[in-house]
C-alpha cells in the first residue's frame, strides 16, 4: 500500500493509515469484521441514490449497422443488485448526434420473457412530465417512483419511441434477451407484442435504488462485460461477485456491484474503427465510474486489448500501462473511491497470441503485483491459468477462444476476490 494515495474526505496521511489498517488487519479480523459507517451512506434521506444496475454505453454503431426504430416500444430487462422501495432510471443519448424523444416510459417487475407482473408497472416521468427530449450528447434521470423490490429481482424498463429513431447510444453485448414491440406505445402493457428480440441495451445506462449500500463499479473490457458467459443467466464475474456479497456478507449490509465492462475496451487508446468498444477507460472514467450513484469502490480489470491490438512486434510499453493505471487510482482516490486492481489472465492459443505480447502481459502482471499502486489486488492470472502451461487458460475454464472464460471461469474469478477486504474498503 502506498502512503501517497489520498482520499477526498481525509488528509493524505490519515487516508493511507486507514487503508493500511484494512489490508493489514483483515487476515486476523475477517471473521468479525466491522464495517465503518460511510458519511455518504449515513445520509439515507430521499435525495440519496445508489446504483443497483448499470452498463457502459458506447457508439454510435458503424454506418449501416445501427438499429432503426419507428413508433415502437423497447422492453429492456435488467437485474437489481440491491433491494429498493423507490427507483429511478438513467437514460443516455451521450453518443447521439440528434435529440432523442422518449414518448413514454415505465418500470415493472419482470415475470418472464417480455411479460411483467400485473400491478407492478409504474409510469416514469421526467421533471413531472411523461415525455422528455434528451439533447444530443447528454444523459437524463427520471423522477423516482415507488416500487418495492428485493435484491436480484428482474426489472423491465419500457421506452416508447414515438418517431423514427436510429439507435446511436447502446451497450451491444447484454448477454440478456431484450425486446422490441410492434408499432405502438406498450409501456403500460403486461405483455409486450414482440416483433423481435435484441441482445443489447439501447439508451439505458443505470437503475438507481433508495436503499443505502456501498456501490462497487467493475470496469473493464470483454472479460468484465461477460463474453463467454451464458445468455440470460447473469454469470459474468461481477454477477458472481454480487452473489458472494449477498451470501457471505449480507449480515453486514447490502453491497451493489455495477458492471461497466465494455467489449473491446482499452485503458489507454480507442480506435475510430471500433466505436462500440467505447472510449478508453481513462476517457470514459468520469461518465462510467464517477457518475455512478453511490460509488465507493472500483474493481478494474483492463489492459488485455492494449496488448492484443498493439503491434505484434512492439507491444504497448509497460511504462505507458503503469502510468495509465496510476492515473485511474489517483483520480479515484481524489473522489474518495478505493481501487481493487487485477492481473491479466492468460491467452495462449488465442489468435492474437505471440511471444512478445505474452512477454508484455507478464511484465504488466509483475508490475501489478509489485507496485503497490492499488488498495487491493486480485490475481485472476493465477486463478485461471493452467498449472502445466501457465500461458494458457485451464481447459475447464476456457470458453473456446483461449481468451475468455466460460461460466465456471467467471465464477472462479469472483471466488478469488478478497471479499471482506473489498467490502471494508467500499464501506469506508
Coordinates of C-alpha atoms in Angstrom, one line a residue:
X1 CA 0.0 0.0 0.0
X2 CA 1.5 3.4 -1.0
X3 CA 1.2 6.1 1.6
X4 CA 0.9 8.9 -1.0
X5 CA -2.5 7.9 -2.3
X6 CA -5.2 10.2 -0.9
X7 CA -8.9 10.1 -0.3
X8 CA -11.1 13.2 -0.8
X9 CA -12.5 13.3 2.8
X10 CA -9.3 12.7 4.7
X11 CA -5.8 14.0 4.8
X12 CA -3.1 12.1 2.8
X13 CA -1.6 10.5 5.9
X14 CA -4.9 9.6 7.5
X15 CA -6.2 8.1 4.3
X16 CA -3.1 6.0 3.9
X17 CA -3.3 4.8 7.5
X18 CA -6.9 3.9 7.0
X19 CA -6.2 1.7 4.0
X20 CA -3.2 0.1 5.7
X21 CA -5.4 -0.8 8.7
X22 CA -7.9 -2.5 6.4
X23 CA -5.3 -4.5 4.5
X24 CA -3.0 -5.4 7.3
X25 CA -5.8 -6.2 9.9
X26 CA -8.1 -8.3 7.7
X27 CA -6.4 -11.7 7.9
X28 CA -7.0 -11.8 11.6
X29 CA -10.3 -9.9 11.7
X30 CA -12.1 -11.2 8.6
X31 CA -14.5 -13.4 10.7
X32 CA -15.6 -10.5 12.8
X33 CA -15.0 -7.5 10.6
X34 CA -16.8 -4.3 11.5
X35 CA -17.7 -2.1 8.5
X36 CA -17.4 1.6 9.4
X37 CA -20.4 3.8 8.5
X38 CA -19.6 5.9 5.5
X39 CA -20.7 9.5 5.6
X40 CA -22.3 9.0 2.2
X41 CA -24.3 6.0 3.4
X42 CA -25.3 7.7 6.6
X43 CA -27.4 10.2 4.7
X44 CA -30.3 7.9 3.9
X45 CA -32.8 10.6 3.0
X46 CA -35.0 10.6 0.0
X47 CA -32.3 12.5 -2.0
X48 CA -29.7 9.8 -1.7
X49 CA -29.3 7.2 -4.6
X50 CA -27.3 4.1 -5.1
X51 CA -26.8 2.3 -8.4
X52 CA -28.5 -1.1 -8.4
X53 CA -27.7 -1.9 -12.1
X54 CA -25.7 -0.3 -14.8
X55 CA -23.9 -0.8 -18.1
X56 CA -21.4 1.1 -20.2
X57 CA -22.9 2.8 -23.2
X58 CA -20.9 3.2 -26.4
X59 CA -21.5 4.1 -30.1
X60 CA -22.6 5.2 -32.5
X61 CA -22.5 1.9 -34.4
X62 CA -20.8 1.8 -37.8
X63 CA -22.8 3.3 -40.6
X64 CA -25.4 0.8 -41.9
X65 CA -25.4 -1.4 -38.9
X66 CA -27.4 0.7 -36.4
X67 CA -30.8 -0.4 -35.3
X68 CA -33.7 1.8 -36.6
X69 CA -37.0 2.1 -34.7
X70 CA -40.2 3.9 -35.6
X71 CA -43.1 4.3 -33.2
X72 CA -42.2 1.2 -31.2
X73 CA -41.6 0.2 -27.6
X74 CA -38.4 -1.2 -26.2
X75 CA -38.6 -3.5 -23.2
X76 CA -35.2 -3.9 -21.5
X77 CA -34.5 -6.5 -18.8
X78 CA -32.0 -5.8 -16.0
X79 CA -31.3 -7.5 -12.7
X80 CA -31.1 -5.5 -9.5
X81 CA -28.1 -5.7 -7.3
X82 CA -29.8 -4.4 -4.1
X83 CA -33.4 -4.0 -3.0
X84 CA -35.4 -0.8 -3.2
X85 CA -38.5 1.0 -2.1
X86 CA -38.1 3.6 -4.8
X87 CA -36.4 3.5 -8.1
X88 CA -35.3 5.8 -10.9
X89 CA -33.5 5.3 -14.2
X90 CA -30.7 7.0 -16.1
X91 CA -31.1 7.2 -19.9
X92 CA -28.2 8.1 -22.2
X93 CA -28.1 10.0 -25.5
X94 CA -24.4 10.6 -24.9
X95 CA -23.3 9.1 -28.2
X96 CA -26.2 10.7 -30.2
X97 CA -25.9 13.5 -32.7
X98 CA -29.6 14.4 -32.6
X99 CA -32.2 14.9 -29.8
X100 CA -33.8 11.7 -28.5
X101 CA -37.5 11.9 -27.8
X102 CA -39.0 9.4 -25.3
X103 CA -42.8 9.4 -25.6
X104 CA -43.5 7.3 -22.5
X105 CA -41.5 5.1 -20.1
X106 CA -42.2 2.7 -17.3
X107 CA -40.6 0.3 -14.9
X108 CA -42.0 -3.0 -13.6
X109 CA -41.1 -6.3 -12.1
X110 CA -40.5 -8.8 -15.0
X111 CA -42.1 -12.2 -14.6
X112 CA -40.7 -14.0 -17.8
X113 CA -39.6 -13.1 -21.3
X114 CA -41.3 -9.8 -22.2
X115 CA -44.1 -10.1 -19.6
X116 CA -44.3 -8.2 -16.3
X117 CA -46.2 -8.9 -13.2
X118 CA -49.7 -7.3 -13.3
X119 CA -50.0 -4.4 -10.9
X120 CA -46.2 -3.7 -10.8
X121 CA -45.9 -1.3 -13.7
X122 CA -45.0 2.3 -12.8
X123 CA -45.1 5.1 -15.3
X124 CA -42.0 7.2 -15.3
X125 CA -41.8 10.9 -15.6
X126 CA -39.1 13.4 -16.2
X127 CA -39.3 16.7 -14.3
X128 CA -43.0 15.9 -13.7
X129 CA -43.7 15.3 -17.4
X130 CA -44.5 12.0 -19.0
X131 CA -42.2 12.7 -22.0
X132 CA -38.7 14.0 -22.5
X133 CA -36.5 15.1 -25.3
X134 CA -32.9 14.3 -24.4
X135 CA -30.4 16.6 -26.2
X136 CA -27.5 15.0 -28.1
X137 CA -24.5 14.2 -26.0
X138 CA -26.3 14.1 -22.7
X139 CA -28.0 11.7 -20.2
X140 CA -31.3 12.2 -18.4
X141 CA -32.6 11.0 -15.0
X142 CA -36.2 10.0 -14.4
X143 CA -38.3 11.1 -11.4
X144 CA -38.4 8.4 -8.7
X145 CA -41.3 6.0 -8.4
X146 CA -42.4 3.8 -5.5
X147 CA -41.8 0.1 -6.3
X148 CA -40.7 -2.4 -3.7
X149 CA -38.2 -4.9 -5.0
X150 CA -35.6 -7.3 -3.5
X151 CA -32.0 -7.9 -4.5
X152 CA -31.6 -9.9 -7.7
X153 CA -35.1 -9.1 -9.0
X154 CA -35.6 -8.8 -12.7
X155 CA -36.9 -5.4 -13.8
X156 CA -38.4 -4.4 -17.2
X157 CA -37.8 -0.9 -18.3
X158 CA -40.1 0.0 -21.2
X159 CA -39.4 3.0 -23.5
X160 CA -41.8 4.2 -26.2
X161 CA -40.0 6.0 -29.1
X162 CA -42.8 7.9 -31.0
X163 CA -40.9 8.7 -34.1
X164 CA -38.2 7.3 -36.3
X165 CA -35.0 6.8 -34.3
X166 CA -31.6 5.5 -35.2
X167 CA -30.0 3.9 -32.1
X168 CA -26.7 5.6 -31.6
X169 CA -26.1 5.1 -27.8
X170 CA -26.1 1.4 -27.0
X171 CA -24.5 -1.4 -24.9
X172 CA -24.0 -4.0 -27.5
X173 CA -23.3 -7.2 -25.6
X174 CA -26.0 -7.5 -23.0
X175 CA -26.0 -11.3 -22.7
X176 CA -29.6 -10.8 -21.8
X177 CA -32.7 -11.0 -24.1
X178 CA -34.4 -7.7 -24.6
X179 CA -37.5 -7.0 -26.7
X180 CA -38.8 -4.6 -29.4
X181 CA -42.5 -4.4 -29.9
X182 CA -44.6 -4.0 -33.0
X183 CA -45.9 -0.5 -33.6
X184 CA -47.4 1.4 -30.6
X185 CA -46.9 2.6 -27.0
X186 CA -46.9 -0.6 -24.9
X187 CA -45.1 0.7 -21.9
X188 CA -48.1 0.0 -19.6
X189 CA -48.9 -3.4 -21.1
X190 CA -48.4 -6.5 -19.1
X191 CA -47.5 -8.5 -22.2
X192 CA -45.5 -6.9 -25.0
X193 CA -46.4 -7.7 -28.6
X194 CA -42.8 -8.7 -29.6
X195 CA -41.6 -8.0 -33.1
X196 CA -38.0 -9.1 -32.4
X197 CA -35.6 -9.9 -29.6
X198 CA -32.4 -7.9 -29.0
X199 CA -29.1 -8.8 -27.5
X200 CA -28.3 -5.2 -26.5
X201 CA -29.4 -2.4 -24.1
X202 CA -30.2 0.7 -26.2
X203 CA -30.3 4.0 -24.3
X204 CA -30.5 2.6 -20.8
X205 CA -27.4 3.2 -18.6
X206 CA -28.4 2.8 -14.9
X207 CA -31.2 1.9 -12.5
X208 CA -30.9 3.5 -9.0
X209 CA -32.3 2.5 -5.7
X210 CA -33.0 4.4 -2.5
X211 CA -31.6 1.5 -0.4
X212 CA -28.3 2.7 1.1
X213 CA -25.4 0.4 0.0
X214 CA -21.8 0.8 -0.9
X215 CA -21.6 0.6 -4.7
X216 CA -18.7 -1.2 -6.3
X217 CA -18.1 -0.4 -10.0
X218 CA -16.5 -3.2 -12.0
X219 CA -14.8 -1.5 -15.0
X220 CA -13.0 -3.3 -17.8
X221 CA -13.3 -4.9 -21.2
X222 CA -15.0 -8.1 -22.6
X223 CA -13.6 -10.1 -19.6
X224 CA -15.9 -8.0 -17.4
X225 CA -18.6 -7.5 -20.0
X226 CA -19.1 -11.3 -19.9
X227 CA -18.2 -12.6 -23.4
X228 CA -18.3 -16.4 -23.0
X229 CA -21.0 -16.4 -20.3
X230 CA -24.4 -18.0 -20.8
X231 CA -27.1 -15.6 -22.0
X232 CA -30.0 -14.8 -19.6
X233 CA -28.2 -16.4 -16.6
X234 CA -26.2 -13.4 -15.2
X235 CA -22.9 -15.3 -14.9
X236 CA -20.4 -12.6 -15.7
X237 CA -17.7 -12.4 -13.0
X238 CA -19.3 -9.2 -11.4
X239 CA -22.6 -11.1 -11.2
X240 CA -20.9 -14.0 -9.3
X241 CA -19.2 -11.4 -7.0
X242 CA -22.6 -9.8 -6.2
X243 CA -24.0 -13.2 -5.2
X244 CA -20.9 -13.7 -3.0
X245 CA -21.6 -10.4 -1.2
X246 CA -25.3 -11.5 -0.7
X247 CA -24.4 -15.0 0.6
X248 CA -21.3 -14.2 2.7
X249 CA -21.6 -10.6 3.9
X250 CA -25.4 -9.9 3.9
X251 CA -25.4 -9.6 7.7
X252 CA -23.1 -6.6 7.3
X253 CA -25.5 -4.7 5.0
X254 CA -26.1 -4.9 1.2
X255 CA -23.4 -4.2 -1.4
X256 CA -24.1 -3.4 -5.0
X257 CA -21.9 -4.4 -7.9
X258 CA -22.4 -2.4 -11.1
X259 CA -20.9 -3.8 -14.3
X260 CA -19.3 -1.1 -16.6
X261 CA -17.4 -3.6 -18.7
X262 CA -17.2 -2.9 -22.4
X263 CA -16.1 -5.4 -25.0
X264 CA -13.0 -4.3 -27.0
X265 CA -12.2 -1.5 -24.5
X266 CA -8.7 -0.4 -23.6
X267 CA -7.0 1.5 -20.9
X268 CA -5.0 4.0 -23.0
X269 CA -6.4 4.3 -26.5
X270 CA -9.5 4.0 -28.6
X271 CA -10.0 3.1 -32.3
X272 CA -12.3 5.1 -34.5
X273 CA -13.0 1.9 -36.5
X274 CA -14.3 0.2 -33.3
X275 CA -16.9 2.7 -31.9
X276 CA -18.8 0.0 -30.0
X277 CA -15.6 -0.7 -28.0
X278 CA -16.1 2.8 -26.5
X279 CA -13.7 5.4 -25.4
X280 CA -10.6 4.2 -23.5
X281 CA -11.2 3.8 -19.8
X282 CA -9.2 6.9 -18.9
X283 CA -11.5 8.9 -21.1
X284 CA -14.8 7.3 -20.0
X285 CA -13.9 7.2 -16.3
X286 CA -15.9 10.3 -15.3
X287 CA -19.1 9.1 -17.0
X288 CA -18.9 5.4 -16.3
X289 CA -17.3 5.4 -12.8
X290 CA -17.6 8.8 -11.1
X291 CA -21.1 9.4 -12.3
X292 CA -22.4 6.1 -10.9
X293 CA -24.7 6.9 -8.0
X294 CA -23.2 5.9 -4.6
X295 CA -19.9 4.6 -5.9
X296 CA -17.5 3.8 -3.1
X297 CA -15.0 1.4 -4.8
X298 CA -13.7 0.5 -8.2
X299 CA -12.7 -3.1 -9.3
X300 CA -10.7 -2.7 -12.5
X301 CA -9.6 -5.4 -15.0
X302 CA -8.2 -3.7 -18.0
X303 CA -5.2 -4.0 -20.3
X304 CA -5.7 -7.1 -22.5
X305 CA -6.8 -5.2 -25.5
X306 CA -4.0 -2.7 -25.1
X307 CA -1.7 -5.7 -25.6
X308 CA -3.7 -7.5 -28.3
X309 CA -4.4 -4.5 -30.5
X310 CA -0.8 -3.1 -30.3
X311 CA 1.8 -4.1 -32.9
X312 CA 2.8 -7.7 -32.8
X313 CA 6.5 -6.8 -32.9
X314 CA 6.4 -3.9 -30.4
X315 CA 3.5 -4.3 -27.9
X316 CA 2.4 -1.4 -25.6
X317 CA 5.2 -0.4 -23.3
X318 CA 5.0 -1.2 -19.6
X319 CA 5.7 2.4 -18.7
X320 CA 2.7 3.6 -20.6
X321 CA 0.4 1.0 -19.0
X322 CA 1.8 1.7 -15.5
X323 CA 1.2 5.4 -16.0
X324 CA -2.4 4.7 -17.0
X325 CA -3.1 2.5 -14.0
X326 CA -1.7 5.1 -11.7
X327 CA -3.9 7.8 -13.3
X328 CA -7.0 5.6 -12.6
X329 CA -6.0 5.2 -9.0
X330 CA -5.2 8.8 -8.4
X331 CA -8.4 10.0 -10.0
X332 CA -10.5 7.5 -8.0
X333 CA -8.7 8.4 -4.7
X334 CA -9.4 12.1 -5.4
X335 CA -13.1 11.3 -5.1
X336 CA -12.8 9.0 -2.1
X337 CA -13.1 5.8 -4.1
X338 CA -10.9 2.8 -3.2
X339 CA -9.5 0.7 -6.1
X340 CA -9.0 -3.0 -6.5
X341 CA -6.8 -4.0 -9.4
X342 CA -6.5 -7.3 -11.1
X343 CA -3.8 -9.2 -13.1
X344 CA -4.4 -10.0 -16.7
X345 CA -5.4 -13.6 -17.5
X346 CA -3.5 -15.9 -19.9
X347 CA -4.3 -16.1 -23.6
X348 CA -2.0 -18.7 -25.1
X349 CA -3.6 -20.3 -28.2
X350 CA -5.6 -17.2 -29.0
X351 CA -5.4 -15.8 -32.5
X352 CA -3.6 -12.7 -31.1
X353 CA -1.0 -14.6 -29.1
X354 CA 2.7 -14.3 -29.8
X355 CA 5.8 -14.4 -27.6
X356 CA 6.3 -10.6 -27.5
X357 CA 2.7 -9.9 -26.5
X358 CA 2.9 -12.7 -23.8
X359 CA 6.1 -11.0 -22.5
X360 CA 4.2 -7.7 -22.3
X361 CA 1.4 -9.4 -20.3
X362 CA 4.0 -10.9 -17.9
X363 CA 5.7 -7.6 -17.4
X364 CA 2.4 -5.8 -16.7
X365 CA 1.4 -8.5 -14.3
X366 CA 4.7 -8.4 -12.5
X367 CA 4.3 -4.6 -12.1
X368 CA 0.7 -5.0 -10.9
X369 CA 1.8 -7.5 -8.2
X370 CA 4.8 -5.5 -7.0
X371 CA 3.9 -1.8 -7.5
X372 CA 1.6 -1.3 -4.5
X373 CA -0.4 1.1 -6.7
X374 CA -3.8 -0.3 -5.8
X375 CA -5.6 -0.6 -2.5
X376 CA -6.1 -4.2 -3.1
X377 CA -5.2 -6.7 -5.9
X378 CA -6.8 -9.9 -7.0
X379 CA -4.7 -12.4 -9.1
X380 CA -7.0 -13.5 -11.9
X381 CA -4.0 -14.8 -13.8
X382 CA -3.1 -17.2 -11.0
X383 CA -6.7 -18.4 -10.7
X384 CA -7.3 -19.0 -14.4
X385 CA -4.0 -20.3 -15.8
X386 CA -3.2 -23.9 -16.5
X387 CA -0.6 -25.0 -13.9
X388 CA 1.1 -27.2 -16.6
X389 CA 1.0 -24.4 -19.2
X390 CA 0.8 -21.1 -17.4
X391 CA 0.5 -19.1 -20.6
X392 CA -2.9 -20.8 -21.3
X393 CA -6.3 -20.9 -19.6
X394 CA -7.3 -24.0 -17.8
X395 CA -9.3 -26.1 -20.3
X396 CA -12.2 -26.3 -17.8
X397 CA -12.4 -22.5 -17.7
X398 CA -11.9 -21.8 -21.4
X399 CA -14.9 -20.6 -23.4
X400 CA -13.3 -21.8 -26.6
X401 CA -11.3 -18.9 -27.9
X402 CA -8.4 -19.3 -25.3
X403 CA -9.0 -15.8 -24.0
X404 CA -12.5 -15.6 -22.5
X405 CA -13.6 -17.7 -19.6
X406 CA -16.8 -19.8 -19.5
X407 CA -19.3 -19.6 -16.7
X408 CA -17.1 -21.7 -14.4
X409 CA -14.1 -19.5 -15.1
X410 CA -16.0 -16.3 -14.3
X411 CA -17.2 -18.0 -11.1
X412 CA -13.6 -18.8 -10.2
X413 CA -12.6 -15.2 -10.8
X414 CA -15.2 -13.9 -8.4
X415 CA -14.4 -16.6 -5.8
X416 CA -10.8 -15.3 -5.8
X417 CA -11.7 -11.8 -4.8
X418 CA -10.7 -11.0 -1.2
X419 CA -14.3 -10.3 -0.3
X420 CA -14.0 -9.0 3.2
X421 CA -11.2 -6.7 2.3
X422 CA -13.1 -5.2 -0.7
X423 CA -16.2 -4.8 1.4
X424 CA -14.3 -3.0 4.1
X425 CA -12.7 -0.6 1.5
X426 CA -16.1 0.1 -0.1
X427 CA -17.7 0.8 3.3
X428 CA -15.1 3.3 4.5

